[in-house]
Amino acid sequence: MSRYRAHLFLCTNERPADHPRGSCRARGAEPLLEIIKEEARKAGVPEPFRANRSGCLDACESGPVLAVYPDGVFYTVRNREEVARIVSEHLVGGKVVSDLAIPDPPRRGA
């Protein structure tokens, strides 16, 4: 059982500017954490709710990446409007925002 009804992890990992995969921080992740918290409060996301920074979530090319648990859904999130959609449609409404969801990657070595 999860400690939180919703626990969000926003990748804020940073890599060198010339790294081939890039990084979520370089794509603007850092200010999104406060936006997530603001939008969750405005929308009345049910408690207990938590949003944290995280290290690499291994979906760098799709970043900034937001993981929503316990559902295990990963999203590309770039701005307040996308955050607001994820909050209202997924966290409040219970439906995956399919156009922002990152498909499951192929397993490495498979």
Short mmCIF file of C-alpha atoms in Angstrom, two decimals:
data_model
loop_
_atom_site.label_atom_id
_atom_site.label_comp_id
_atom_site.label_asym_id
_atom_site.label_seq_id
_atom_site.Cartn_x
_atom_site.Cartn_y
_atom_site.Cartn_z
CA MET A 1 0.00 0.00 0.00
CA SER A 2 1.28 3.45 -0.87
CA ARG A 3 1.90 6.01 1.84
CA TYR A 4 0.51 8.71 -0.46
CA ARG A 5 -2.61 8.77 -2.53
CA ALA A 6 -0.47 10.43 -5.20
CA HIS A 7 3.33 10.72 -5.14
CA LEU A 8 4.92 12.62 -8.01
CA PHE A 9 8.57 12.61 -8.98
CA LEU A 10 9.90 15.33 -11.28
CA CYS A 11 13.29 14.60 -12.81
CA THR A 12 15.66 17.51 -12.27
CA ASN A 13 18.79 15.62 -13.31
CA GLU A 14 21.53 17.66 -14.95
CA ARG A 15 24.09 16.49 -17.48
CA PRO A 16 26.78 18.31 -19.46
CA ALA A 17 25.30 20.48 -22.22
CA ASP A 18 26.87 18.31 -24.92
CA HIS A 19 25.49 15.01 -23.57
CA PRO A 20 23.63 13.18 -26.38
CA ARG A 21 20.56 12.39 -24.23
CA GLY A 22 20.25 15.89 -22.80
CA SER A 23 18.72 16.37 -19.37
CA CYS A 24 15.44 17.34 -17.80
CA ARG A 25 17.01 20.29 -15.96
CA ALA A 26 18.35 21.70 -19.25
CA ARG A 27 14.84 21.35 -20.70
CA GLY A 28 13.34 23.52 -17.93
CA ALA A 29 12.32 21.08 -15.19
CA GLU A 30 13.38 23.05 -12.11
CA PRO A 31 10.57 25.67 -11.98
CA LEU A 32 7.93 23.02 -12.70
CA LEU A 33 8.04 21.56 -9.17
CA GLU A 34 6.49 24.65 -7.59
CA ILE A 35 3.97 24.84 -10.44
CA ILE A 36 2.95 21.23 -9.74
CA LYS A 37 2.39 22.02 -6.06
CA GLU A 38 0.45 25.22 -6.87
CA GLU A 39 -1.80 23.49 -9.40
CA ALA A 40 -2.44 20.58 -7.02
CA ARG A 41 -3.51 22.98 -4.26
CA LYS A 42 -5.75 24.95 -6.64
CA ALA A 43 -7.40 21.78 -7.93
CA GLY A 44 -7.90 20.29 -4.46
CA VAL A 45 -5.87 17.14 -5.09
CA PRO A 46 -6.87 14.72 -2.32
CA GLU A 47 -4.40 14.25 0.53
CA PRO A 48 -2.08 12.64 1.23
CA PHE A 49 -0.22 14.06 -1.77
CA ARG A 50 3.50 14.64 -2.32
CA ALA A 51 5.66 16.03 -5.13
CA ASN A 52 9.45 15.66 -5.06
CA ARG A 53 12.49 16.25 -7.23
CA SER A 54 14.13 13.09 -8.47
CA GLY A 55 17.25 11.98 -10.23
CA CYS A 56 17.19 10.49 -13.70
CA LEU A 57 14.03 8.55 -14.61
CA ASP A 58 15.67 7.16 -17.78
CA ALA A 59 13.36 8.86 -20.26
CA CYS A 60 15.71 11.78 -20.95
CA GLU A 61 14.74 12.28 -24.57
CA SER A 62 11.14 12.93 -23.48
CA GLY A 63 11.97 15.36 -20.67
CA PRO A 64 11.16 17.03 -18.50
CA VAL A 65 9.74 13.81 -17.07
CA LEU A 66 7.11 13.53 -14.34
CA ALA A 67 6.34 10.13 -12.80
CA VAL A 68 3.00 9.63 -11.04
CA TYR A 69 2.78 6.90 -8.43
CA PRO A 70 1.26 4.58 -7.38
CA ASP A 71 -0.04 4.49 -10.98
CA GLY A 72 3.42 4.25 -12.56
CA VAL A 73 2.57 6.68 -15.37
CA PHE A 74 5.37 8.81 -16.84
CA TYR A 75 4.59 12.12 -18.51
CA THR A 76 6.40 14.72 -20.57
CA VAL A 77 5.60 18.04 -18.91
CA ARG A 78 6.89 21.35 -20.25
CA ASN A 79 4.69 24.13 -18.90
CA ARG A 80 1.91 25.19 -16.52
CA GLU A 81 -0.84 24.20 -18.97
CA GLU A 82 0.44 20.62 -19.21
CA VAL A 83 0.86 20.44 -15.43
CA ALA A 84 -2.72 21.68 -14.97
CA ARG A 85 -4.03 19.01 -17.35
CA ILE A 86 -2.18 16.22 -15.54
CA VAL A 87 -3.43 17.49 -12.19
CA SER A 88 -7.07 17.88 -13.24
CA GLU A 89 -7.41 14.89 -15.56
CA HIS A 90 -5.17 12.33 -13.82
CA LEU A 91 -4.81 13.28 -10.15
CA VAL A 92 -8.37 14.54 -9.71
CA GLY A 93 -10.21 12.79 -12.55
CA GLY A 94 -8.38 9.46 -12.46
CA LYS A 95 -7.70 9.31 -16.21
CA VAL A 96 -4.31 9.10 -17.89
CA VAL A 97 -3.55 12.10 -20.12
CA SER A 98 -2.60 9.95 -23.09
CA ASP A 99 -1.15 12.67 -25.33
CA LEU A 100 1.36 13.62 -22.60
CA ALA A 101 2.08 10.07 -21.38
CA ILE A 102 5.42 8.52 -22.30
CA PRO A 103 5.00 5.00 -23.72
CA ASP A 104 6.77 2.20 -21.89
CA PRO A 105 10.28 1.95 -23.30
CA PRO A 106 11.61 -1.34 -24.63
CA ARG A 107 13.50 -3.28 -21.99
CA ARG A 108 17.23 -2.99 -22.26
CA GLY A 109 18.88 -6.21 -23.30
CA ALA A 110 15.56 -7.68 -24.43
#
